[in-house]
mmCIF file of C-alpha atoms and ligand atoms in Angstrom:
data_model
loop_
_atom_site.group_PDB
_atom_site.id
_atom_site.type_symbol
_atom_site.label_atom_id
_atom_site.label_comp_id
_atom_site.label_asym_id
_atom_site.label_seq_id
_atom_site.Cartn_x
_atom_site.Cartn_y
_atom_site.Cartn_z
ATOM 1 C CA UNK A 1 0.000 0.000 0.000
ATOM 2 C CA UNK A 2 1.369 3.415 -0.924
ATOM 3 C CA UNK A 3 1.300 6.301 1.547
ATOM 4 C CA UNK A 4 -1.319 8.095 -0.493
ATOM 5 C CA UNK A 5 -3.934 5.367 0.002
ATOM 6 C CA UNK A 6 -5.527 3.865 3.057
ATOM 7 C CA UNK A 7 -6.755 0.247 3.135
ATOM 8 C CA UNK A 8 -10.249 -0.243 4.541
ATOM 9 C CA UNK A 9 -12.421 -3.302 4.971
ATOM 10 C CA UNK A 10 -15.873 -3.044 3.429
ATOM 11 C CA UNK A 11 -17.315 -2.868 6.949
ATOM 12 C CA UNK A 12 -15.079 0.148 7.594
ATOM 13 C CA UNK A 13 -16.190 1.739 4.312
ATOM 14 C CA UNK A 14 -19.808 1.232 5.380
ATOM 15 C CA UNK A 15 -19.219 2.674 8.863
ATOM 16 C CA UNK A 16 -17.362 5.646 7.407
ATOM 17 C CA UNK A 17 -20.083 6.340 4.818
ATOM 18 C CA UNK A 18 -22.841 6.004 7.410
ATOM 19 C CA UNK A 19 -21.114 8.237 9.955
ATOM 20 C CA UNK A 20 -20.469 10.895 7.323
ATOM 21 C CA UNK A 21 -24.012 10.825 5.937
ATOM 22 C CA UNK A 22 -25.425 11.004 9.463
ATOM 23 C CA UNK A 23 -23.227 14.033 10.208
ATOM 24 C CA UNK A 24 -24.398 15.613 6.990
ATOM 25 C CA UNK A 25 -27.998 15.352 8.249
ATOM 26 C CA UNK A 26 -29.608 12.492 6.333
ATOM 27 C CA UNK A 27 -32.339 10.543 8.115
ATOM 28 C CA UNK A 28 -31.379 7.006 9.231
ATOM 29 C CA UNK A 29 -33.324 5.331 6.400
ATOM 30 C CA UNK A 30 -31.532 7.444 3.782
ATOM 31 C CA UNK A 31 -28.173 6.941 5.515
ATOM 32 C CA UNK A 32 -28.531 3.169 5.256
ATOM 33 C CA UNK A 33 -29.748 3.144 1.646
ATOM 34 C CA UNK A 34 -27.259 5.698 0.314
ATOM 35 C CA UNK A 35 -24.257 4.232 2.152
ATOM 36 C CA UNK A 36 -24.943 0.788 0.676
ATOM 37 C CA UNK A 37 -24.570 2.026 -2.910
ATOM 38 C CA UNK A 38 -21.251 3.673 -2.003
ATOM 39 C CA UNK A 39 -20.018 0.456 -0.403
ATOM 40 C CA UNK A 40 -21.056 -1.387 -3.572
ATOM 41 C CA UNK A 41 -19.151 1.163 -5.692
ATOM 42 C CA UNK A 42 -15.923 0.727 -3.713
ATOM 43 C CA UNK A 43 -16.368 -3.043 -3.467
ATOM 44 C CA UNK A 44 -16.721 -3.426 -7.235
ATOM 45 C CA UNK A 45 -13.904 -1.041 -8.191
ATOM 46 C CA UNK A 46 -16.209 1.774 -9.371
ATOM 47 C CA UNK A 47 -14.491 4.703 -7.661
ATOM 48 C CA UNK A 48 -16.520 7.338 -9.489
ATOM 49 C CA UNK A 49 -19.625 6.106 -7.607
ATOM 50 C CA UNK A 50 -18.007 5.070 -4.323
ATOM 51 C CA UNK A 51 -16.959 7.176 -1.312
ATOM 52 C CA UNK A 52 -16.160 10.063 -3.657
ATOM 53 C CA UNK A 53 -19.919 10.551 -3.838
ATOM 54 C CA UNK A 54 -19.945 11.555 -0.147
ATOM 55 C CA UNK A 55 -18.622 14.920 -1.322
ATOM 56 C CA UNK A 56 -21.446 15.094 -3.853
ATOM 57 C CA UNK A 57 -24.129 14.003 -1.387
ATOM 58 C CA UNK A 58 -22.892 16.405 1.297
ATOM 59 C CA UNK A 59 -22.990 19.279 -1.149
ATOM 60 C CA UNK A 60 -26.504 18.369 -2.303
ATOM 61 C CA UNK A 61 -27.695 18.468 1.330
ATOM 62 C CA UNK A 62 -25.824 21.656 2.229
ATOM 63 C CA UNK A 63 -27.101 23.479 -0.843
ATOM 64 C CA UNK A 64 -30.702 22.447 -0.192
ATOM 65 C CA UNK A 65 -30.995 20.432 -3.420
ATOM 66 C CA UNK A 66 -32.065 17.267 -1.597
ATOM 67 C CA UNK A 67 -34.629 16.749 1.178
ATOM 68 C CA UNK A 68 -32.564 14.821 3.728
ATOM 69 C CA UNK A 69 -35.469 13.175 5.553
ATOM 70 C CA UNK A 70 -37.903 12.670 2.675
ATOM 71 C CA UNK A 71 -40.288 9.745 3.096
ATOM 72 C CA UNK A 72 -40.972 8.030 -0.265
ATOM 73 C CA UNK A 73 -44.612 7.249 -1.045
ATOM 74 C CA UNK A 74 -45.537 4.330 -3.326
ATOM 75 C CA UNK A 75 -48.671 4.003 -5.443
ATOM 76 C CA UNK A 76 -50.025 1.615 -8.118
ATOM 77 C CA UNK A 77 -51.543 3.683 -10.969
ATOM 78 C CA UNK A 78 -52.206 0.466 -13.005
ATOM 79 C CA UNK A 79 -51.727 -3.225 -12.208
ATOM 80 C CA UNK A 80 -48.326 -3.339 -13.956
ATOM 81 C CA UNK A 81 -47.140 0.089 -12.895
ATOM 82 C CA UNK A 82 -45.561 1.225 -9.654
ATOM 83 C CA UNK A 83 -44.804 4.828 -8.895
ATOM 84 C CA UNK A 84 -42.729 6.088 -5.980
ATOM 85 C CA UNK A 85 -42.721 9.787 -5.163
ATOM 86 C CA UNK A 86 -39.348 10.265 -3.532
ATOM 87 C CA UNK A 87 -40.380 13.589 -1.972
ATOM 88 C CA UNK A 88 -37.164 15.252 -3.114
ATOM 89 C CA UNK A 89 -34.927 12.743 -1.336
ATOM 90 C CA UNK A 90 -32.121 10.603 -2.705
ATOM 91 C CA UNK A 91 -33.211 7.931 -5.183
ATOM 92 C CA UNK A 92 -31.805 4.943 -3.286
ATOM 93 C CA UNK A 93 -34.536 4.901 -0.647
ATOM 94 C CA UNK A 94 -37.238 5.454 -3.264
ATOM 95 C CA UNK A 95 -35.927 2.405 -5.133
ATOM 96 C CA UNK A 96 -35.908 0.308 -1.959
ATOM 97 C CA UNK A 97 -39.506 1.375 -1.352
ATOM 98 C CA UNK A 98 -40.631 0.441 -4.868
ATOM 99 C CA UNK A 99 -38.584 -2.700 -5.409
ATOM 100 C CA UNK A 100 -40.837 -5.278 -3.692
ATOM 101 C CA UNK A 101 -43.895 -3.845 -5.422
ATOM 102 C CA UNK A 102 -42.137 -3.967 -8.795
ATOM 103 C CA UNK A 103 -41.075 -7.583 -8.275
ATOM 104 C CA UNK A 104 -44.594 -8.561 -7.251
ATOM 105 C CA UNK A 105 -46.122 -6.755 -10.259
ATOM 106 C CA UNK A 106 -43.623 -8.316 -12.701
ATOM 107 C CA UNK A 107 -44.331 -11.801 -11.355
ATOM 108 C CA UNK A 108 -48.086 -11.224 -11.541
ATOM 109 C CA UNK A 109 -48.181 -9.696 -15.030
ATOM 110 C CA UNK A 110 -44.960 -10.914 -16.646
ATOM 111 C CA UNK A 111 -43.734 -7.348 -17.077
ATOM 112 C CA UNK A 112 -43.921 -4.243 -14.896
ATOM 113 C CA UNK A 113 -42.460 -0.769 -14.661
ATOM 114 C CA UNK A 114 -41.370 1.345 -11.713
ATOM 115 C CA UNK A 115 -41.198 5.127 -12.016
ATOM 116 C CA UNK A 116 -39.205 6.958 -9.376
ATOM 117 C CA UNK A 117 -40.305 10.576 -9.339
ATOM 118 C CA UNK A 118 -39.052 13.643 -7.574
ATOM 119 C CA UNK A 119 -35.722 12.118 -6.555
ATOM 120 C CA UNK A 120 -32.124 13.341 -6.475
ATOM 121 C CA UNK A 121 -29.858 10.886 -8.304
ATOM 122 C CA UNK A 122 -26.116 10.447 -8.091
ATOM 123 C CA UNK A 123 -25.745 6.682 -8.037
ATOM 124 C CA UNK A 124 -24.693 3.947 -10.428
ATOM 125 C CA UNK A 125 -27.621 1.873 -11.709
ATOM 126 C CA UNK A 126 -26.104 -1.607 -11.525
ATOM 127 C CA UNK A 127 -26.822 -2.134 -7.775
ATOM 128 C CA UNK A 128 -30.535 -1.743 -8.533
ATOM 129 C CA UNK A 129 -30.334 -3.976 -11.595
ATOM 130 C CA UNK A 130 -28.428 -6.665 -9.706
ATOM 131 C CA UNK A 131 -31.057 -6.627 -6.959
ATOM 132 C CA UNK A 132 -33.828 -7.286 -9.493
ATOM 133 C CA UNK A 133 -31.822 -9.944 -11.317
ATOM 134 C CA UNK A 134 -31.298 -11.649 -7.942
ATOM 135 C CA UNK A 135 -35.080 -11.999 -7.933
ATOM 136 C CA UNK A 136 -34.895 -13.839 -11.260
ATOM 137 C CA UNK A 137 -36.008 -10.908 -13.406
ATOM 138 C CA UNK A 138 -34.602 -9.331 -16.555
ATOM 139 C CA UNK A 139 -34.281 -5.608 -15.827
ATOM 140 C CA UNK A 140 -33.591 -2.291 -17.544
ATOM 141 C CA UNK A 141 -33.070 1.137 -15.982
ATOM 142 C CA UNK A 142 -32.741 4.671 -17.327
ATOM 143 C CA UNK A 143 -32.258 8.081 -15.734
ATOM 144 C CA UNK A 144 -31.456 11.543 -17.078
ATOM 145 C CA UNK A 145 -29.070 13.805 -15.172
ATOM 146 C CA UNK A 146 -28.046 17.442 -15.738
ATOM 147 C CA UNK A 147 -27.556 18.975 -19.202
ATOM 148 C CA UNK A 148 -23.838 18.395 -19.607
ATOM 149 C CA UNK A 149 -23.588 16.483 -22.908
ATOM 150 C CA UNK A 150 -23.813 17.808 -26.459
ATOM 151 C CA UNK A 151 -25.793 15.949 -29.133
ATOM 152 C CA UNK A 152 -23.646 14.415 -31.891
ATOM 153 C CA UNK A 153 -23.029 17.173 -34.399
ATOM 154 C CA UNK A 154 -23.411 19.941 -31.788
ATOM 155 C CA UNK A 155 -21.145 21.306 -29.069
ATOM 156 C CA UNK A 156 -23.596 22.740 -26.523
ATOM 157 C CA UNK A 157 -24.809 20.817 -23.449
ATOM 158 C CA UNK A 158 -28.322 19.400 -23.747
ATOM 159 C CA UNK A 159 -28.440 15.783 -22.540
ATOM 160 C CA UNK A 160 -27.477 14.357 -19.219
ATOM 161 C CA UNK A 161 -24.876 11.622 -18.989
ATOM 162 C CA UNK A 162 -28.034 9.461 -19.125
ATOM 163 C CA UNK A 163 -27.047 5.923 -18.146
ATOM 164 C CA UNK A 164 -28.703 2.751 -19.411
ATOM 165 C CA UNK A 165 -28.397 -0.469 -17.439
ATOM 166 C CA UNK A 166 -29.513 -3.988 -18.288
ATOM 167 C CA UNK A 167 -29.437 -7.224 -16.323
ATOM 168 C CA UNK A 168 -30.056 -10.884 -17.195
ATOM 169 C CA UNK A 169 -30.125 -13.760 -14.687
ATOM 170 C CA UNK A 170 -27.709 -16.637 -15.346
ATOM 171 C CA UNK A 171 -28.232 -20.096 -13.909
ATOM 172 C CA UNK A 172 -25.516 -20.742 -11.346
ATOM 173 C CA UNK A 173 -23.390 -17.766 -12.367
ATOM 174 C CA UNK A 174 -22.924 -14.059 -11.852
ATOM 175 C CA UNK A 175 -25.642 -12.173 -13.747
ATOM 176 C CA UNK A 176 -24.960 -10.460 -17.050
ATOM 177 C CA UNK A 177 -25.184 -6.740 -16.230
ATOM 178 C CA UNK A 178 -24.066 -3.706 -18.145
ATOM 179 C CA UNK A 179 -24.463 -0.174 -16.952
ATOM 180 C CA UNK A 180 -22.983 2.770 -18.790
ATOM 181 C CA UNK A 181 -23.460 6.442 -19.399
ATOM 182 C CA UNK A 182 -24.499 7.408 -22.924
ATOM 183 C CA UNK A 183 -21.746 10.028 -22.732
ATOM 184 C CA UNK A 184 -18.194 8.877 -23.548
ATOM 185 C CA UNK A 185 -17.652 8.419 -19.803
ATOM 186 C CA UNK A 186 -19.543 9.296 -16.654
ATOM 187 C CA UNK A 187 -19.028 12.870 -15.526
ATOM 188 C CA UNK A 188 -17.695 11.494 -12.236
ATOM 189 C CA UNK A 189 -14.788 9.996 -14.169
ATOM 190 C CA UNK A 190 -13.863 13.401 -15.597
ATOM 191 C CA UNK A 191 -14.185 14.921 -12.123
ATOM 192 C CA UNK A 192 -11.783 12.279 -10.768
ATOM 193 C CA UNK A 193 -9.298 13.157 -13.541
ATOM 194 C CA UNK A 194 -9.594 16.840 -12.626
ATOM 195 C CA UNK A 195 -8.967 16.067 -8.961
ATOM 196 C CA UNK A 196 -5.906 13.979 -9.863
ATOM 197 C CA UNK A 197 -4.579 16.582 -12.352
ATOM 198 C CA UNK A 198 -4.697 13.992 -15.168
ATOM 199 C CA UNK A 199 -5.253 14.790 -18.853
ATOM 200 C CA UNK A 200 -8.271 13.243 -20.579
ATOM 201 C CA UNK A 201 -8.686 11.908 -24.132
ATOM 202 C CA UNK A 202 -9.758 14.667 -26.511
ATOM 203 C CA UNK A 203 -12.831 12.706 -27.619
ATOM 204 C CA UNK A 204 -14.413 12.966 -24.162
ATOM 205 C CA UNK A 205 -15.713 16.491 -24.705
ATOM 206 C CA UNK A 206 -15.611 19.988 -26.120
ATOM 207 C CA UNK A 207 -14.178 23.220 -24.720
ATOM 208 C CA UNK A 208 -16.751 25.981 -24.143
ATOM 209 C CA UNK A 209 -15.867 27.435 -27.570
ATOM 210 C CA UNK A 210 -16.564 24.040 -29.178
ATOM 211 C CA UNK A 211 -12.861 23.234 -29.703
ATOM 212 C CA UNK A 212 -10.925 20.131 -28.693
ATOM 213 C CA UNK A 213 -9.237 19.875 -25.292
ATOM 214 C CA UNK A 214 -7.567 17.291 -23.074
ATOM 215 C CA UNK A 215 -8.187 19.356 -19.929
ATOM 216 C CA UNK A 216 -10.828 17.916 -17.588
ATOM 217 C CA UNK A 217 -11.883 21.265 -16.088
ATOM 218 C CA UNK A 218 -12.298 22.764 -19.565
ATOM 219 C CA UNK A 219 -14.644 19.939 -20.617
ATOM 220 C CA UNK A 220 -16.573 20.263 -17.349
ATOM 221 C CA UNK A 221 -17.092 23.929 -18.241
ATOM 222 C CA UNK A 222 -17.886 23.090 -21.873
ATOM 223 C CA UNK A 223 -19.751 19.983 -23.010
ATOM 224 C CA UNK A 224 -19.196 16.240 -22.861
ATOM 225 C CA UNK A 225 -19.638 14.026 -25.935
ATOM 226 C CA UNK A 226 -21.991 11.096 -26.394
ATOM 227 C CA UNK A 227 -20.413 7.705 -27.076
ATOM 228 C CA UNK A 228 -20.792 6.196 -30.549
ATOM 229 C CA UNK A 229 -21.618 9.414 -32.362
ATOM 230 C CA UNK A 230 -25.226 9.633 -33.560
ATOM 231 C CA UNK A 231 -26.088 6.248 -31.996
ATOM 232 C CA UNK A 232 -25.198 7.295 -28.447
ATOM 233 C CA UNK A 233 -26.890 10.615 -29.126
ATOM 234 C CA UNK A 234 -30.150 8.838 -30.046
ATOM 235 C CA UNK A 235 -29.935 6.635 -26.942
ATOM 236 C CA UNK A 236 -29.324 9.705 -24.775
ATOM 237 C CA UNK A 237 -32.433 11.258 -26.339
ATOM 238 C CA UNK A 238 -34.432 8.110 -25.550
ATOM 239 C CA UNK A 239 -33.370 8.303 -21.889
ATOM 240 C CA UNK A 240 -34.426 11.968 -21.743
ATOM 241 C CA UNK A 241 -37.872 10.947 -23.057
ATOM 242 C CA UNK A 242 -38.666 7.712 -21.217
ATOM 243 C CA UNK A 243 -37.304 8.780 -17.825
ATOM 244 C CA UNK A 244 -38.457 12.391 -18.220
ATOM 245 C CA UNK A 245 -41.756 13.371 -19.880
ATOM 246 C CA UNK A 246 -43.056 9.759 -20.118
ATOM 247 C CA UNK A 247 -43.106 9.488 -16.325
ATOM 248 C CA UNK A 248 -43.963 13.150 -15.734
ATOM 249 C CA UNK A 249 -40.509 14.146 -14.619
ATOM 250 C CA UNK A 250 -37.681 16.495 -15.591
ATOM 251 C CA UNK A 251 -35.403 16.416 -18.608
ATOM 252 C CA UNK A 252 -31.700 17.030 -17.976
ATOM 253 C CA UNK A 253 -32.056 20.659 -19.101
ATOM 254 C CA UNK A 254 -34.968 21.111 -16.684
ATOM 255 C CA UNK A 255 -32.962 19.440 -13.914
ATOM 256 C CA UNK A 256 -30.089 21.853 -14.425
ATOM 257 C CA UNK A 257 -32.537 24.785 -14.425
ATOM 258 C CA UNK A 258 -34.122 23.478 -11.179
ATOM 259 C CA UNK A 259 -30.661 23.269 -9.647
ATOM 260 C CA UNK A 260 -30.383 27.044 -10.164
ATOM 261 C CA UNK A 261 -26.610 27.156 -9.953
ATOM 262 C CA UNK A 262 -26.339 25.210 -6.696
ATOM 263 C CA UNK A 263 -24.233 22.488 -8.385
ATOM 264 C CA UNK A 264 -26.132 19.699 -6.673
ATOM 265 C CA UNK A 265 -26.880 16.222 -8.011
ATOM 266 C CA UNK A 266 -29.471 15.787 -10.765
ATOM 267 C CA UNK A 267 -33.130 16.176 -9.815
ATOM 268 C CA UNK A 268 -35.857 14.173 -11.561
ATOM 269 C CA UNK A 269 -36.915 10.625 -12.252
ATOM 270 C CA UNK A 270 -35.840 7.125 -13.143
ATOM 271 C CA UNK A 271 -37.647 4.417 -15.109
ATOM 272 C CA UNK A 272 -37.035 0.759 -14.276
ATOM 273 C CA UNK A 273 -38.538 -2.121 -16.275
ATOM 274 C CA UNK A 274 -38.696 -5.671 -14.969
ATOM 275 C CA UNK A 275 -39.583 -8.742 -17.034
ATOM 276 C CA UNK A 276 -40.235 -12.165 -15.569
ATOM 277 C CA UNK A 277 -38.916 -14.850 -17.977
ATOM 278 C CA UNK A 278 -41.703 -17.144 -16.771
ATOM 279 C CA UNK A 279 -44.235 -14.657 -18.150
ATOM 280 C CA UNK A 280 -43.701 -15.652 -21.785
ATOM 281 C CA UNK A 281 -42.192 -19.048 -21.108
ATOM 282 C CA UNK A 282 -43.860 -20.577 -18.065
ATOM 283 C CA UNK A 283 -42.159 -23.819 -17.068
ATOM 284 C CA UNK A 284 -39.936 -23.633 -20.145
ATOM 285 C CA UNK A 285 -38.125 -20.528 -18.779
ATOM 286 C CA UNK A 286 -35.200 -22.423 -17.265
ATOM 287 C CA UNK A 287 -34.513 -24.230 -20.530
ATOM 288 C CA UNK A 288 -34.484 -21.017 -22.530
ATOM 289 C CA UNK A 289 -32.268 -19.226 -19.991
ATOM 290 C CA UNK A 290 -29.859 -22.156 -20.254
ATOM 291 C CA UNK A 291 -29.857 -21.748 -24.063
ATOM 292 C CA UNK A 292 -28.926 -18.076 -23.642
ATOM 293 C CA UNK A 293 -25.666 -19.216 -22.068
ATOM 294 C CA UNK A 294 -24.400 -20.002 -25.583
ATOM 295 C CA UNK A 295 -24.389 -16.270 -26.312
ATOM 296 C CA UNK A 296 -22.148 -15.581 -23.310
ATOM 297 C CA UNK A 297 -19.918 -18.538 -24.185
ATOM 298 C CA UNK A 298 -19.635 -17.165 -27.714
ATOM 299 C CA UNK A 299 -18.384 -13.843 -26.356
ATOM 300 C CA UNK A 300 -15.918 -15.257 -23.872
ATOM 301 C CA UNK A 301 -14.887 -18.055 -26.227
ATOM 302 C CA UNK A 302 -13.167 -15.580 -28.496
ATOM 303 C CA UNK A 303 -11.298 -13.828 -25.709
ATOM 304 C CA UNK A 304 -13.748 -10.942 -25.284
ATOM 305 C CA UNK A 305 -15.011 -10.176 -21.819
ATOM 306 C CA UNK A 306 -18.519 -9.820 -20.488
ATOM 307 C CA UNK A 307 -19.656 -6.510 -19.008
ATOM 308 C CA UNK A 308 -19.692 -6.940 -15.250
ATOM 309 C CA UNK A 309 -16.781 -9.400 -15.198
ATOM 310 C CA UNK A 310 -14.285 -6.720 -14.117
ATOM 311 C CA UNK A 311 -16.645 -5.670 -11.330
ATOM 312 C CA UNK A 312 -17.180 -9.197 -10.150
ATOM 313 C CA UNK A 313 -13.423 -9.861 -10.138
ATOM 314 C CA UNK A 314 -12.879 -6.629 -8.172
ATOM 315 C CA UNK A 315 -15.596 -7.731 -5.754
ATOM 316 C CA UNK A 316 -13.850 -11.020 -5.022
ATOM 317 C CA UNK A 317 -10.624 -9.158 -4.199
ATOM 318 C CA UNK A 318 -12.370 -6.479 -2.099
ATOM 319 C CA UNK A 319 -14.274 -9.034 -0.053
ATOM 320 C CA UNK A 320 -10.965 -10.720 0.738
ATOM 321 C CA UNK A 321 -8.524 -7.799 1.031
ATOM 322 C CA UNK A 322 -10.657 -4.705 1.504
ATOM 323 C CA UNK A 323 -10.215 -1.646 -0.722
ATOM 324 C CA UNK A 324 -7.710 1.171 -1.172
ATOM 325 C CA UNK A 325 -9.134 4.663 -0.700
ATOM 326 C CA UNK A 326 -7.137 7.777 -1.655
ATOM 327 C CA UNK A 327 -6.017 9.489 1.570
ATOM 328 C CA UNK A 328 -6.701 12.884 -0.013
ATOM 329 C CA UNK A 329 -10.323 11.893 -0.580
ATOM 330 C CA UNK A 330 -10.791 11.103 3.110
ATOM 331 C CA UNK A 331 -9.137 14.409 4.015
ATOM 332 C CA UNK A 332 -11.435 16.289 1.649
ATOM 333 C CA UNK A 333 -14.580 14.514 2.890
ATOM 334 C CA UNK A 334 -13.658 15.127 6.540
ATOM 335 C CA UNK A 335 -13.005 18.786 5.774
ATOM 336 C CA UNK A 336 -16.478 19.451 4.388
ATOM 337 C CA UNK A 337 -18.660 17.213 6.578
HETATM 338 P P1 NDP B 401 -17.896 2.577 -18.513
HETATM 339 O O1 NDP B 401 -17.639 3.322 -19.776
HETATM 340 O O2 NDP B 401 -16.753 2.148 -17.702
HETATM 341 O O3 NDP B 401 -18.819 1.343 -18.921
HETATM 342 C C1 NDP B 401 -19.343 0.577 -17.955
HETATM 343 C C2 NDP B 401 -19.980 -0.689 -18.484
HETATM 344 O O4 NDP B 401 -19.297 -1.246 -19.603
HETATM 345 C C3 NDP B 401 -19.861 -1.694 -17.385
HETATM 346 O O5 NDP B 401 -20.955 -2.572 -17.453
HETATM 347 C C4 NDP B 401 -18.533 -2.361 -17.738
HETATM 348 O O6 NDP B 401 -18.355 -3.622 -17.109
HETATM 349 C C5 NDP B 401 -18.648 -2.467 -19.217
HETATM 350 N N1 NDP B 401 -17.340 -2.537 -19.880
HETATM 351 C C6 NDP B 401 -16.338 -1.640 -19.783
HETATM 352 N N2 NDP B 401 -15.296 -2.038 -20.542
HETATM 353 C C7 NDP B 401 -15.647 -3.213 -21.121
HETATM 354 C C8 NDP B 401 -14.990 -4.126 -21.997
HETATM 355 N N3 NDP B 401 -13.760 -3.898 -22.450
HETATM 356 N N4 NDP B 401 -15.662 -5.243 -22.376
HETATM 357 C C9 NDP B 401 -16.910 -5.474 -21.930
HETATM 358 N N5 NDP B 401 -17.582 -4.647 -21.094
HETATM 359 C C10 NDP B 401 -16.958 -3.527 -20.697
HETATM 360 O O7 NDP B 401 -18.828 3.381 -17.490
HETATM 361 P P2 NDP B 401 -19.442 4.825 -17.575
HETATM 362 O O8 NDP B 401 -18.370 5.801 -17.300
HETATM 363 O O9 NDP B 401 -20.216 4.993 -18.829
HETATM 364 O O10 NDP B 401 -20.480 4.775 -16.333
HETATM 365 C C11 NDP B 401 -20.017 4.473 -15.043
HETATM 366 C C12 NDP B 401 -21.137 4.497 -14.051
HETATM 367 O O11 NDP B 401 -21.641 5.791 -13.921
HETATM 368 C C13 NDP B 401 -22.340 3.609 -14.367
HETATM 369 O O12 NDP B 401 -22.487 2.718 -13.288
HETATM 370 C C14 NDP B 401 -23.522 4.558 -14.449
HETATM 371 O O13 NDP B 401 -24.739 4.085 -13.900
HETATM 372 C C15 NDP B 401 -23.035 5.724 -13.627
HETATM 373 N N6 NDP B 401 -23.721 6.940 -14.035
HETATM 374 C C16 NDP B 401 -24.779 7.370 -13.290
HETATM 375 C C17 NDP B 401 -25.479 8.500 -13.695
HETATM 376 C C18 NDP B 401 -26.674 8.999 -12.969
HETATM 377 O O14 NDP B 401 -27.273 9.944 -13.415
HETATM 378 N N7 NDP B 401 -27.087 8.429 -11.882
HETATM 379 C C19 NDP B 401 -25.084 9.255 -14.871
HETATM 380 C C20 NDP B 401 -23.978 8.670 -15.578
HETATM 381 C C21 NDP B 401 -23.329 7.559 -15.169
HETATM 382 P P3 NDP B 401 -17.410 -3.657 -15.769
HETATM 383 O O15 NDP B 401 -18.152 -2.858 -14.749
HETATM 384 O O16 NDP B 401 -17.272 -5.093 -15.449
HETATM 385 O O17 NDP B 401 -16.119 -2.995 -16.165
HETATM 386 O O1 PYC B 402 -21.046 10.516 -13.268
HETATM 387 O O2 PYC B 402 -22.238 11.394 -14.893
HETATM 388 C C1 PYC B 402 -22.104 11.008 -13.738
HETATM 389 C C2 PYC B 402 -23.265 11.081 -12.841
HETATM 390 C C3 PYC B 402 -24.315 11.914 -12.913
HETATM 391 C C4 PYC B 402 -25.144 11.629 -11.877
HETATM 392 C C5 PYC B 402 -24.553 10.603 -11.196
HETATM 393 N N1 PYC B 402 -23.413 10.272 -11.803
#
């Protein structure tokens, strides 16, 4: 271990996150739910959504962007639809509130959707997807963020970093889960580069004048790029639509306007779809899921890796050895909380 990192067990990460979030003023239910996603981020080697997010969460509370003791309220507008009004609180507790209802609705109808409304969102989506896949469901999730990303062909921020996540249960194995921003990288990754004084690839974003730059702070002030040119741009648009107006919530531009310069986490909604394989397939579901394994074997058989495999490998190491946290990050968190 180098001097600039501190090794922590996952239990220590959890205790540290909980103590910090409590100090910041979150209610106990939010403390528990929010801390767990940060533990998951550190455990799976996703630093941009681990303890670093304590700085983000603390700022969102201090600036009044988030309601620290919001009590989510669930409703069932239709048999296959669940809605949770997060009351302006962090999304994690709203998801925990809606999850059992979503699972029940998906099992009853074969497919169901959960809309989280009126939440503040700074988390990775894969912890939610993995939870649903653990229940045997195929799951998809979408959420807008703040207008930071230019459409392909433009240079001005319009979209959020708008992640899409997908999960598929695998018999006897780790689930197939991908979860990525529709921008070239998550904004958190650029923020981590800025903190570390590292250059970034020039295809990650535009300077405010639309020019190229390898400076993280300049891209943060300008606009990020979508991945995959027009294809990522179209997917980012889809996320704006299905997790914004379709569920009666904010687009990324509206979220940034609602933030009113406070630089808090995105405000708005999230759409989560859950499909029960037994819905279409009944007793034949297990056989068809087993057949799907050939797709994964075909990927790995030619030396390519499955999304999620790096995370799962990191998890095995973290559960055994704990994780390394930058000392400067702890210093910075302690200084502001
Ligand atoms: P990445 O570009 O690192 O992509 C992540 C996904 O791609 C993971 O599923 C990853 O698997 C997989 N992957 C990466 N490299 C490969 C490879 N070579 N072969 C196969 N699969 C690969 O992440 P992003 O920067 O786009 O996003 C990071 C996180 O940020 C996400 O969890 C996302 O939810 C979160 N985010 C949240 C937002 C919000 O508004 N709440 C907004 C934007 C992002 P593995 O994990 O195993 O490496
Ligand atoms: O890293 O882009 C990001 C992000 C936005 C909201 C949460 N994470």
